[in-house]
Tab-separated table of N, CA and C in Angstrom:
chain	number	residue	atom	x	y	z
A	274	UNK	N	101.667	50.869	69.443
A	274	UNK	CA	101.715	51.832	68.258
A	274	UNK	C	100.404	51.983	67.909
A	275	UNK	N	99.836	52.830	67.230
A	275	UNK	CA	98.746	53.030	66.730
A	275	UNK	C	98.478	52.421	65.325
A	276	UNK	N	97.316	51.703	65.304
A	276	UNK	CA	96.988	50.751	64.243
A	276	UNK	C	96.822	51.843	62.988
A	277	UNK	N	96.404	52.706	62.843
A	277	UNK	CA	96.356	53.563	61.540
A	277	UNK	C	98.284	53.685	61.163
A	278	UNK	N	98.949	54.083	62.224
A	278	UNK	CA	100.356	54.115	61.705
A	278	UNK	C	101.189	53.082	61.238
A	279	UNK	N	100.956	51.890	61.682
A	279	UNK	CA	101.360	50.618	61.517
A	279	UNK	C	100.885	50.198	60.133
A	280	UNK	N	99.714	50.516	60.113
A	280	UNK	CA	99.023	49.983	58.676
A	280	UNK	C	99.298	51.110	57.671
A	281	UNK	N	99.576	52.095	57.841
A	281	UNK	CA	100.097	53.189	56.914
A	281	UNK	C	101.305	52.772	56.387
A	282	UNK	N	102.180	52.846	57.336
A	282	UNK	CA	104.160	52.411	57.454
A	282	UNK	C	104.037	51.515	56.395
A	283	UNK	N	103.134	49.884	56.685
A	283	UNK	CA	103.540	49.101	55.766
A	283	UNK	C	102.864	49.191	54.448
A	284	UNK	N	101.523	49.957	54.459
A	284	UNK	CA	101.338	49.968	53.018
A	284	UNK	C	102.053	50.541	52.313
A	285	UNK	N	102.731	51.645	52.755
A	285	UNK	CA	103.430	52.452	52.048
A	285	UNK	C	104.790	51.571	51.784
A	286	UNK	N	105.228	50.928	52.463
A	286	UNK	CA	106.380	50.066	52.231
A	286	UNK	C	106.303	48.929	51.110
A	287	UNK	N	104.941	48.490	51.200
A	287	UNK	CA	104.423	47.527	50.009
A	287	UNK	C	104.201	48.331	48.544
A	288	UNK	N	103.675	49.597	48.611
A	288	UNK	CA	103.112	50.353	47.696
A	288	UNK	C	104.977	50.667	46.834
A	289	UNK	N	105.849	51.043	47.736
A	289	UNK	CA	107.381	51.499	47.254
A	289	UNK	C	107.879	50.016	46.638
A	290	UNK	N	107.731	48.892	47.212
A	290	UNK	CA	108.326	47.935	46.512
A	290	UNK	C	107.657	47.326	45.407
A	291	UNK	N	106.322	47.340	45.380
A	291	UNK	CA	105.516	46.827	44.336
A	291	UNK	C	106.132	47.660	43.059
A	292	UNK	N	105.750	49.283	43.461
A	292	UNK	CA	106.948	49.919	42.262
A	292	UNK	C	107.670	49.872	41.685
A	293	UNK	N	108.757	49.596	42.546
A	293	UNK	CA	110.105	49.426	42.348
A	293	UNK	C	110.165	47.936	41.245
A	294	UNK	N	109.101	47.130	41.284
A	294	UNK	CA	109.234	46.011	40.813
A	294	UNK	C	108.457	45.982	39.654
A	295	UNK	N	107.546	47.148	39.712
A	295	UNK	CA	106.653	47.166	38.553
A	295	UNK	C	105.277	46.550	38.462
A	296	UNK	N	105.229	46.258	39.798
A	296	UNK	CA	103.865	45.389	39.871
A	296	UNK	C	102.766	45.871	40.593
A	297	UNK	N	102.731	47.331	40.950
A	297	UNK	CA	101.539	47.853	41.808
A	297	UNK	C	100.288	47.489	41.350
A	298	UNK	N	100.366	47.589	39.895
A	298	UNK	CA	98.810	47.406	39.545
A	298	UNK	C	98.294	45.983	40.028
A	299	UNK	N	98.889	44.887	39.535
A	299	UNK	CA	98.966	43.615	40.113
A	299	UNK	C	98.440	43.513	41.661
A	300	UNK	N	99.503	44.189	42.458
A	300	UNK	CA	99.335	44.090	43.889
A	300	UNK	C	97.915	44.728	44.213
A	301	UNK	N	97.906	45.767	43.389
A	301	UNK	CA	96.625	46.412	43.745
A	301	UNK	C	95.350	45.758	43.610
A	302	UNK	N	95.367	44.972	42.420
A	302	UNK	CA	93.981	43.993	42.121
A	302	UNK	C	93.978	42.645	43.256
A	303	UNK	N	95.100	42.156	43.759
A	303	UNK	CA	95.477	41.363	44.581
A	303	UNK	C	94.904	41.754	46.217
A	304	UNK	N	95.036	42.947	46.536
A	304	UNK	CA	95.073	43.506	47.683
A	304	UNK	C	93.332	43.938	47.756
A	305	UNK	N	93.039	44.223	46.868
A	305	UNK	CA	91.436	44.618	46.582
A	305	UNK	C	90.878	43.575	46.911
A	306	UNK	N	91.013	42.161	46.198
A	306	UNK	CA	90.303	40.999	46.563
A	306	UNK	C	90.447	40.667	48.051
A	307	UNK	N	91.743	40.709	48.591
A	307	UNK	CA	91.957	40.253	49.833
A	307	UNK	C	91.060	41.190	50.803
A	308	UNK	N	91.152	42.471	50.770
A	308	UNK	CA	90.481	43.346	51.433
A	308	UNK	C	88.913	42.831	51.423
A	309	UNK	N	88.512	42.670	50.368
A	309	UNK	CA	86.903	42.344	50.429
A	309	UNK	C	86.574	41.176	50.937
A	310	UNK	N	87.423	39.976	50.766
A	310	UNK	CA	87.266	38.690	51.556
A	310	UNK	C	87.604	38.778	53.262
A	311	UNK	N	88.522	39.940	53.429
A	311	UNK	CA	88.934	40.112	54.948
A	311	UNK	C	87.489	40.842	55.561
A	312	UNK	N	86.983	41.582	54.869
A	312	UNK	CA	85.397	42.412	55.128
A	312	UNK	C	84.136	40.886	55.307
A	313	UNK	N	84.646	40.434	54.159
A	313	UNK	CA	83.189	39.255	54.123
A	313	UNK	C	83.046	37.964	54.922
A	314	UNK	N	84.649	37.882	55.014
A	314	UNK	CA	84.672	36.393	55.568
A	314	UNK	C	84.887	36.656	57.489
A	315	UNK	N	84.307	36.911	58.403
A	315	UNK	CA	85.013	37.066	59.565
A	315	UNK	C	86.050	35.997	60.222
A	316	UNK	N	85.611	35.010	59.614
A	316	UNK	CA	86.502	33.791	60.176
A	316	UNK	C	87.871	33.679	59.298
A	317	UNK	N	88.156	34.540	58.500
A	317	UNK	CA	89.158	34.428	57.959
A	317	UNK	C	90.265	35.458	59.000
A	318	UNK	N	89.449	36.393	59.297
A	318	UNK	CA	90.325	37.193	60.245
A	318	UNK	C	90.641	36.875	61.488
A	319	UNK	N	89.639	35.755	62.009
A	319	UNK	CA	89.835	34.946	63.274
A	319	UNK	C	91.259	34.000	62.944
A	320	UNK	N	90.948	33.336	61.917
A	320	UNK	CA	91.779	32.266	61.786
A	320	UNK	C	93.366	33.125	61.677
A	321	UNK	N	93.400	34.014	60.992
A	321	UNK	CA	94.738	35.001	60.753
A	321	UNK	C	95.474	35.022	62.114
A	322	UNK	N	94.253	35.637	63.374
A	322	UNK	CA	95.045	36.243	64.458
A	322	UNK	C	94.997	34.946	65.562
A	323	UNK	N	94.794	33.791	65.285
A	323	UNK	CA	94.538	32.495	66.017
A	323	UNK	C	96.323	32.340	66.303
A	324	UNK	N	96.986	31.989	67.473
A	324	UNK	CA	98.187	31.915	67.707
A	324	UNK	C	98.417	30.646	67.395
A	325	UNK	N	97.750	29.576	67.336
A	325	UNK	CA	97.931	28.175	67.176
A	325	UNK	C	98.177	27.747	65.709
A	326	UNK	N	97.401	28.784	64.707
A	326	UNK	CA	97.782	28.131	63.265
A	326	UNK	C	99.270	28.889	63.235
A	327	UNK	N	99.785	27.761	62.386
A	327	UNK	CA	101.579	28.068	62.013
A	327	UNK	C	101.419	29.405	61.177
A	328	UNK	N	102.578	29.608	60.486
A	328	UNK	CA	103.001	30.470	59.611
A	328	UNK	C	102.443	30.402	58.175
A	329	UNK	N	103.011	29.124	58.027
A	329	UNK	CA	102.521	28.128	56.652
A	329	UNK	C	100.923	28.327	56.374
A	330	UNK	N	100.497	28.017	57.389
A	330	UNK	CA	99.081	27.663	57.033
A	330	UNK	C	98.291	29.209	56.568
A	331	UNK	N	98.778	30.308	57.649
A	331	UNK	CA	98.365	31.542	57.556
A	331	UNK	C	98.580	32.094	56.441
A	332	UNK	N	99.671	31.647	55.664
A	332	UNK	CA	100.150	32.004	54.180
A	332	UNK	C	99.319	31.733	53.234
A	333	UNK	N	98.955	29.985	53.474
A	333	UNK	CA	98.128	29.819	52.541
A	333	UNK	C	96.821	30.223	52.583
A	334	UNK	N	96.282	30.717	53.842
A	334	UNK	CA	94.878	31.361	53.533
A	334	UNK	C	95.122	32.694	52.975
A	335	UNK	N	95.895	33.674	53.206
A	335	UNK	CA	96.131	34.681	52.871
A	335	UNK	C	96.412	34.663	51.258
A	336	UNK	N	97.260	33.806	50.757
A	336	UNK	CA	97.216	33.622	48.843
A	336	UNK	C	96.315	33.279	48.617
A	337	UNK	N	95.040	32.343	49.227
A	337	UNK	CA	94.260	31.995	48.693
A	337	UNK	C	92.953	32.959	48.431
A	338	UNK	N	92.970	33.956	49.584
A	338	UNK	CA	92.191	34.916	49.702
A	338	UNK	C	92.513	36.318	48.795
A	339	UNK	N	93.608	36.314	48.388
A	339	UNK	CA	94.164	37.278	47.429
A	339	UNK	C	94.255	36.840	45.929
A	340	UNK	N	93.631	35.666	45.750
A	340	UNK	CA	93.815	35.069	44.201
A	340	UNK	C	94.067	33.852	44.124
A	341	UNK	N	94.315	32.909	45.122
A	341	UNK	CA	94.747	31.680	44.852
A	341	UNK	C	96.196	31.347	44.564
A	342	UNK	N	96.486	30.481	43.704
A	342	UNK	CA	98.015	30.093	43.282
A	342	UNK	C	98.839	31.160	42.666
A	343	UNK	N	98.035	31.941	41.813
A	343	UNK	CA	98.846	33.252	41.255
A	343	UNK	C	99.019	34.718	41.684
A	344	UNK	N	98.996	34.552	43.115
A	344	UNK	CA	99.914	35.407	43.793
A	344	UNK	C	100.738	35.971	43.478
A	345	UNK	N	101.185	37.303	43.641
A	345	UNK	CA	102.685	37.938	42.986
A	345	UNK	C	103.232	37.400	44.119
A	346	UNK	N	104.885	37.448	43.795
A	346	UNK	CA	105.904	37.189	44.719
A	346	UNK	C	105.895	38.343	45.366
A	347	UNK	N	105.701	39.461	45.238
A	347	UNK	CA	105.462	40.678	46.027
A	347	UNK	C	104.886	41.008	47.321
A	348	UNK	N	103.542	40.424	46.889
A	348	UNK	CA	102.493	40.277	48.152
A	348	UNK	C	102.761	39.091	48.667
A	349	UNK	N	103.173	38.033	48.121
A	349	UNK	CA	103.542	36.987	49.161
A	349	UNK	C	105.122	37.191	50.036
A	350	UNK	N	105.784	38.222	49.518
A	350	UNK	CA	107.083	38.597	50.237
A	350	UNK	C	106.307	39.260	51.339
A	351	UNK	N	105.459	39.951	51.295
A	351	UNK	CA	104.831	41.128	51.938
A	351	UNK	C	104.048	40.293	53.072
A	352	UNK	N	103.436	39.405	52.648
A	352	UNK	CA	102.521	38.378	53.739
A	352	UNK	C	103.918	37.595	54.846
A	353	UNK	N	104.702	37.410	54.204
A	353	UNK	CA	105.617	36.535	55.008
A	353	UNK	C	106.171	37.619	55.781
A	354	UNK	N	106.494	38.822	55.611
A	354	UNK	CA	107.001	39.753	56.397
A	354	UNK	C	106.005	40.077	57.373
A	355	UNK	N	104.821	40.293	57.103
A	355	UNK	CA	103.870	40.703	58.220
A	355	UNK	C	103.693	39.576	58.941
A	356	UNK	N	103.576	38.443	58.656
A	356	UNK	CA	103.528	37.163	59.613
A	356	UNK	C	104.695	36.960	60.350
A	357	UNK	N	105.744	37.100	59.999
A	357	UNK	CA	107.137	37.261	60.990
A	357	UNK	C	107.149	38.259	61.931
A	358	UNK	N	106.401	39.374	61.606
A	358	UNK	CA	106.464	40.227	62.316
A	358	UNK	C	105.139	40.334	63.744
A	359	UNK	N	104.281	39.329	63.107
A	359	UNK	CA	103.289	39.114	64.066
A	359	UNK	C	102.214	40.206	63.901
A	360	UNK	N	102.173	40.886	62.830
A	360	UNK	CA	101.371	42.252	62.571
A	360	UNK	C	99.959	41.543	62.038
A	361	UNK	N	99.532	40.406	61.975
A	361	UNK	CA	98.504	39.767	60.745
A	361	UNK	C	97.207	40.579	61.302
A	362	UNK	N	97.005	40.915	62.676
A	362	UNK	CA	95.774	41.306	63.043
A	362	UNK	C	95.430	42.851	62.442
A	363	UNK	N	96.599	43.518	61.896
A	363	UNK	CA	96.499	44.637	61.128
A	363	UNK	C	96.396	44.519	59.637
A	364	UNK	N	96.125	43.439	59.308
A	364	UNK	CA	96.338	42.968	57.880
A	364	UNK	C	95.087	44.007	56.661
A	365	UNK	N	94.100	43.717	57.594
A	365	UNK	CA	92.772	44.766	56.890
A	365	UNK	C	92.781	45.896	56.719
A	366	UNK	N	93.541	46.444	57.925
A	366	UNK	CA	93.891	48.156	57.703
A	366	UNK	C	95.169	48.272	56.802
A	367	UNK	N	95.991	47.657	56.886
A	367	UNK	CA	97.026	47.813	55.836
A	367	UNK	C	96.563	47.706	54.420
A	368	UNK	N	95.371	46.535	54.205
A	368	UNK	CA	95.163	46.455	52.701
A	368	UNK	C	94.246	47.910	52.394
A	369	UNK	N	93.236	48.318	53.468
A	369	UNK	CA	92.667	49.769	52.891
A	369	UNK	C	93.587	50.980	52.622
A	370	UNK	N	94.895	50.464	53.942
A	370	UNK	CA	95.818	52.060	53.180
A	370	UNK	C	96.198	51.531	52.230
A	371	UNK	N	96.799	50.467	51.648
A	371	UNK	CA	97.484	50.200	50.356
A	371	UNK	C	96.359	50.444	49.100
A	372	UNK	N	94.999	50.569	49.240
A	372	UNK	CA	94.157	50.731	48.390
A	372	UNK	C	94.231	52.369	48.330
A	373	UNK	N	94.172	52.974	49.591
A	373	UNK	CA	93.988	54.436	49.280
A	373	UNK	C	95.124	55.216	48.778
A	374	UNK	N	96.395	54.598	49.509
A	374	UNK	CA	97.740	55.234	48.648
A	374	UNK	C	97.769	54.926	47.353
A	375	UNK	N	97.461	53.916	46.866
A	375	UNK	CA	97.613	53.187	45.514
A	375	UNK	C	96.454	54.278	44.594
A	376	UNK	N	95.533	54.722	45.039
A	376	UNK	CA	94.543	55.461	44.196
A	376	UNK	C	94.825	56.514	44.418
A	377	UNK	N	95.415	57.176	45.221
A	377	UNK	CA	96.009	58.628	45.427
A	377	UNK	C	97.231	59.030	44.609
A	378	UNK	N	97.932	57.777	44.382
A	378	UNK	CA	99.339	57.803	43.510
A	378	UNK	C	98.845	57.773	42.074
A	379	UNK	N	97.697	57.170	41.474
A	379	UNK	CA	97.274	56.777	40.371
A	379	UNK	C	96.228	57.760	39.768
A	380	UNK	N	95.567	58.909	40.985
A	380	UNK	CA	94.596	59.453	40.612
A	380	UNK	C	93.207	58.937	40.059
A	381	UNK	N	92.984	58.019	40.887
A	381	UNK	CA	91.840	57.101	41.094
A	381	UNK	C	91.370	57.499	42.145
A	382	UNK	N	89.556	57.951	41.404
A	382	UNK	CA	88.814	58.182	41.826
A	382	UNK	C	87.635	57.408	42.512
A	383	UNK	N	87.060	57.057	43.851
A	383	UNK	CA	86.051	55.845	44.040
A	383	UNK	C	85.369	56.441	44.263
A	384	UNK	N	83.745	55.560	43.773
A	384	UNK	CA	82.682	56.042	44.158
A	384	UNK	C	81.238	55.288	44.068
A	385	UNK	N	80.313	55.346	44.286
A	385	UNK	CA	79.207	54.283	44.542
A	385	UNK	C	78.155	55.150	43.603
A	386	UNK	N	77.481	54.350	43.089
A	386	UNK	CA	75.848	54.853	42.061
A	386	UNK	C	74.890	53.632	42.748
A	387	UNK	N	73.723	54.735	42.745
A	387	UNK	CA	72.694	53.957	43.448
A	387	UNK	C	71.382	54.261	42.490
A	388	UNK	N	71.097	53.428	41.585
A	388	UNK	CA	69.903	53.679	40.464
A	388	UNK	C	69.104	52.569	41.165
A	389	UNK	N	67.350	53.089	40.432
A	389	UNK	CA	66.357	52.463	40.403
A	389	UNK	C	66.517	51.152	39.812
A	390	UNK	N	67.182	51.157	38.640
A	390	UNK	CA	67.370	49.896	37.743
A	390	UNK	C	68.800	49.720	37.168
A	391	UNK	N	69.207	49.121	37.018
A	391	UNK	CA	70.418	48.927	36.390
A	391	UNK	C	70.849	49.346	34.980
A	392	UNK	N	72.039	50.101	35.001
A	392	UNK	CA	72.346	51.279	34.002
A	392	UNK	C	73.865	51.148	33.601
A	393	UNK	N	74.481	50.195	32.947
A	393	UNK	CA	75.788	50.118	32.286
A	393	UNK	C	76.096	51.283	31.956
A	394	UNK	N	75.382	52.138	30.913
A	394	UNK	CA	75.432	53.214	29.812
A	394	UNK	C	75.512	54.410	30.912
A	395	UNK	N	74.771	54.321	32.162
A	395	UNK	CA	74.817	55.580	33.039
A	395	UNK	C	76.488	55.464	33.801
A	396	UNK	N	76.572	54.251	34.229
A	396	UNK	CA	78.149	54.063	34.704
A	396	UNK	C	78.991	54.494	34.130
A	397	UNK	N	79.110	54.136	32.811
A	397	UNK	CA	79.962	54.561	31.757
A	397	UNK	C	80.019	56.124	31.648
A	398	UNK	N	78.881	56.679	31.584
A	398	UNK	CA	79.118	58.202	30.949
A	398	UNK	C	79.396	58.872	32.470
A	399	UNK	N	78.609	58.412	33.609
A	399	UNK	CA	79.432	58.942	34.592
A	399	UNK	C	81.077	59.103	34.941
A	400	UNK	N	81.105	57.798	34.587
A	400	UNK	CA	83.075	57.312	34.669
A	400	UNK	C	83.619	58.313	33.956
A	401	UNK	N	83.257	58.505	32.703
A	401	UNK	CA	83.893	59.348	31.442
A	401	UNK	C	83.517	60.699	32.331
A	402	UNK	N	82.754	61.303	32.544
A	402	UNK	CA	82.658	62.728	32.690
A	402	UNK	C	83.176	62.957	33.808
A	403	UNK	N	82.962	62.494	34.976
A	403	UNK	CA	83.881	62.655	36.148
A	403	UNK	C	85.506	62.263	35.894
A	404	UNK	N	85.903	61.395	35.255
A	404	UNK	CA	87.070	61.476	34.588
A	404	UNK	C	88.059	62.860	33.806
A	405	UNK	N	86.941	63.118	33.328
A	405	UNK	CA	87.569	64.034	32.237
A	405	UNK	C	87.565	65.456	32.958
A	406	UNK	N	86.661	65.679	33.948
A	406	UNK	CA	86.613	66.770	34.736
A	406	UNK	C	87.884	66.706	35.934
A	407	UNK	N	88.100	65.353	36.126
A	407	UNK	CA	88.985	65.319	37.443
A	407	UNK	C	90.581	64.888	36.806
A	408	UNK	N	90.809	64.942	35.555
A	408	UNK	CA	92.004	64.595	34.713
A	408	UNK	C	92.468	63.133	35.745
A	409	UNK	N	91.571	62.114	36.175
A	409	UNK	CA	91.936	60.868	36.626
A	409	UNK	C	91.225	59.807	36.037
A	410	UNK	N	91.099	58.798	37.127
A	410	UNK	CA	90.073	57.548	36.547
A	410	UNK	C	88.846	57.368	37.650
A	411	UNK	N	87.989	56.742	37.145
A	411	UNK	CA	86.920	56.712	38.249
A	411	UNK	C	86.575	55.004	38.270
A	412	UNK	N	86.732	54.792	39.719
A	412	UNK	CA	85.826	53.374	39.702
A	412	UNK	C	84.374	53.422	40.544
A	413	UNK	N	83.643	53.148	39.830
A	413	UNK	CA	82.031	53.213	40.503
A	413	UNK	C	81.611	51.728	40.733
A	414	UNK	N	81.395	51.603	41.789
A	414	UNK	CA	80.381	50.430	42.392
A	414	UNK	C	79.015	50.864	42.157
A	415	UNK	N	78.597	50.098	41.000
A	415	UNK	CA	77.025	50.663	41.300
A	415	UNK	C	76.086	49.415	41.715
A	416	UNK	N	74.944	49.700	42.150
A	416	UNK	CA	73.804	48.983	42.892
A	416	UNK	C	72.512	49.343	42.457
A	417	UNK	N	71.303	48.770	42.757
A	417	UNK	CA	70.390	49.189	42.186
A	417	UNK	C	69.482	49.380	43.726
A	418	UNK	N	68.310	50.232	44.142
A	418	UNK	CA	67.544	50.472	44.989
A	418	UNK	C	66.237	50.859	44.137
A	419	UNK	N	65.516	49.858	43.973
A	419	UNK	CA	64.020	50.144	43.619
A	419	UNK	C	63.217	51.155	44.280
A	420	UNK	N	63.532	51.607	45.635
A	420	UNK	CA	62.943	52.293	46.356
A	420	UNK	C	63.225	53.912	45.752
A	421	UNK	N	63.911	54.039	45.058
A	421	UNK	CA	64.372	55.225	44.355
A	421	UNK	C	63.229	55.673	43.378
A	422	UNK	N	62.941	55.186	42.976
A	422	UNK	CA	61.799	54.960	41.913
A	422	UNK	C	62.395	55.616	40.497
A	423	UNK	N	63.367	56.469	40.314
A	423	UNK	CA	63.919	56.942	39.304
A	423	UNK	C	64.991	57.806	39.674
A	424	UNK	N	66.263	58.262	38.792
A	424	UNK	CA	66.847	59.091	38.634
A	424	UNK	C	68.394	57.925	39.576
A	425	UNK	N	68.990	58.874	40.068
A	425	UNK	CA	70.122	58.142	40.714
A	425	UNK	C	70.662	58.662	41.867
A	426	UNK	N	71.751	58.540	42.756
A	426	UNK	CA	72.483	58.933	44.130
A	426	UNK	C	73.914	58.490	43.574
A	427	UNK	N	74.587	59.489	43.816
A	427	UNK	CA	76.257	59.332	43.534
A	427	UNK	C	76.705	59.486	44.492
A	428	UNK	N	77.804	58.874	44.932
A	428	UNK	CA	78.776	59.506	46.008
A	428	UNK	C	80.112	59.471	45.499
A	429	UNK	N	80.925	60.014	45.505
A	429	UNK	CA	82.195	59.859	45.107
A	429	UNK	C	83.144	60.848	45.990
A	430	UNK	N	84.031	60.323	46.418
A	430	UNK	CA	85.107	61.023	47.250
A	430	UNK	C	84.550	61.622	48.186
A	431	UNK	N	83.526	61.471	49.276
A	431	UNK	CA	82.960	62.501	50.256
A	431	UNK	C	81.978	63.234	49.894
A	432	UNK	N	81.970	63.239	48.438
A	432	UNK	CA	80.687	64.162	47.699
A	432	UNK	C	79.410	63.387	47.526
A	433	UNK	N	78.146	63.721	47.468
A	433	UNK	CA	76.764	63.247	47.483
A	433	UNK	C	75.947	63.982	46.656
A	434	UNK	N	75.695	63.194	45.311
A	434	UNK	CA	74.656	64.056	44.676
A	434	UNK	C	73.404	63.156	44.653
A	435	UNK	N	72.387	63.585	45.143
A	435	UNK	CA	70.792	62.842	45.242
A	435	UNK	C	69.479	63.471	44.266
A	436	UNK	N	70.070	62.654	43.096
A	436	UNK	CA	69.124	63.056	41.685
A	436	UNK	C	67.914	61.962	41.572
A	437	UNK	N	67.477	61.570	42.766
A	437	UNK	CA	66.598	60.430	42.551
A	437	UNK	C	64.999	61.069	42.749
A	438	UNK	N	63.952	60.668	41.987
A	438	UNK	CA	62.664	60.840	42.125
A	438	UNK	C	62.072	60.845	43.527
A	439	UNK	N	62.689	59.506	44.563
A	439	UNK	CA	62.347	59.402	45.815
A	439	UNK	C	62.583	60.776	46.603
A	440	UNK	N	63.880	61.524	46.391
A	440	UNK	CA	64.393	62.754	47.097
A	440	UNK	C	63.357	64.140	46.803
A	441	UNK	N	63.256	63.856	45.257
A	441	UNK	CA	62.565	64.936	44.725
A	441	UNK	C	60.990	65.004	45.204
A	442	UNK	N	60.584	63.855	45.263
A	442	UNK	CA	59.182	63.722	46.026
A	442	UNK	C	59.176	64.399	47.788
A	443	UNK	N	60.195	63.717	48.015
A	443	UNK	CA	60.138	64.299	49.479
A	443	UNK	C	60.529	65.657	49.812
A	444	UNK	N	61.125	66.520	48.717
A	444	UNK	CA	61.306	67.888	48.996
A	444	UNK	C	60.256	68.537	48.641
A	445	UNK	N	59.309	67.993	47.709
A	445	UNK	CA	58.076	68.794	47.251
A	445	UNK	C	56.928	68.371	48.565
A	446	UNK	N	57.296	67.299	49.139
A	446	UNK	CA	56.164	66.964	50.383
A	446	UNK	C	56.446	68.146	51.417
A	447	UNK	N	57.843	68.320	51.945
A	447	UNK	CA	58.533	69.045	52.786
A	447	UNK	C	57.952	70.679	52.487
A	448	UNK	N	57.929	71.109	51.270
A	448	UNK	CA	57.706	72.332	50.789
A	448	UNK	C	56.143	72.822	51.015
A	449	UNK	N	55.236	71.721	50.442
A	449	UNK	CA	54.154	71.669	50.836
A	449	UNK	C	53.227	71.496	52.082
A	450	UNK	N	54.284	70.926	53.048
A	450	UNK	CA	53.840	70.996	54.658
A	450	UNK	C	54.238	72.337	55.371
A	451	UNK	N	55.455	72.727	54.734
A	451	UNK	CA	56.041	74.132	55.309
A	451	UNK	C	55.106	75.239	54.924
A	452	UNK	N	54.429	75.412	53.967
A	452	UNK	CA	53.583	76.257	53.106
A	452	UNK	C	52.425	76.042	53.875
A	453	UNK	N	51.685	74.800	54.291
A	453	UNK	CA	50.155	74.674	54.912
A	453	UNK	C	50.734	75.337	56.311
A	454	UNK	N	51.694	75.135	56.916
A	454	UNK	CA	51.839	75.600	58.446
A	454	UNK	C	52.061	77.100	58.652
A	455	UNK	N	52.524	77.860	57.453
A	455	UNK	CA	52.412	79.398	57.306
A	455	UNK	C	50.651	79.606	57.329
A	456	UNK	N	49.810	78.770	56.261
A	456	UNK	CA	48.776	79.146	56.029
A	456	UNK	C	47.786	79.187	57.409
A	457	UNK	N	47.873	78.238	58.371
A	457	UNK	CA	47.182	77.908	59.540
A	457	UNK	C	47.849	78.855	60.665
């Protein structure tokens, strides 16, 4: 069976169960934390896929990666189901699928903002502006890149707006070179 199909089915089941319990927001935060750890710590993925480790140890690893001792009962039951079905190698994809399904269900748009200097005010302004226009919530991951010189680059659900000084200088340079080629 396809990884995407399996992952999406498990994620849909988790979302439905979490919603029925009124805990989908809690599970979302836990799953985001887990997904981050699965990405950042390859040893965690290898440990989960190790057939020598027993279910209890894998369960402890998953709970720790999803928030420690305060992991919701809903997510713990989900982990138990995944481990008993020996589907732990799909957990990273299940986590991403859950995050996507949750965001779609809650009308949450995800994006990245890259600026030359940190600007919480810009993050807040863009979040509010985009939220008003889309009638949804916006989650923006902000980071800095000094090579932009000024301005910003925003990427939101597949769209990209490059309003950086670096990009404007690049355009001016391209136009200058194009004009000079016509003259010669």
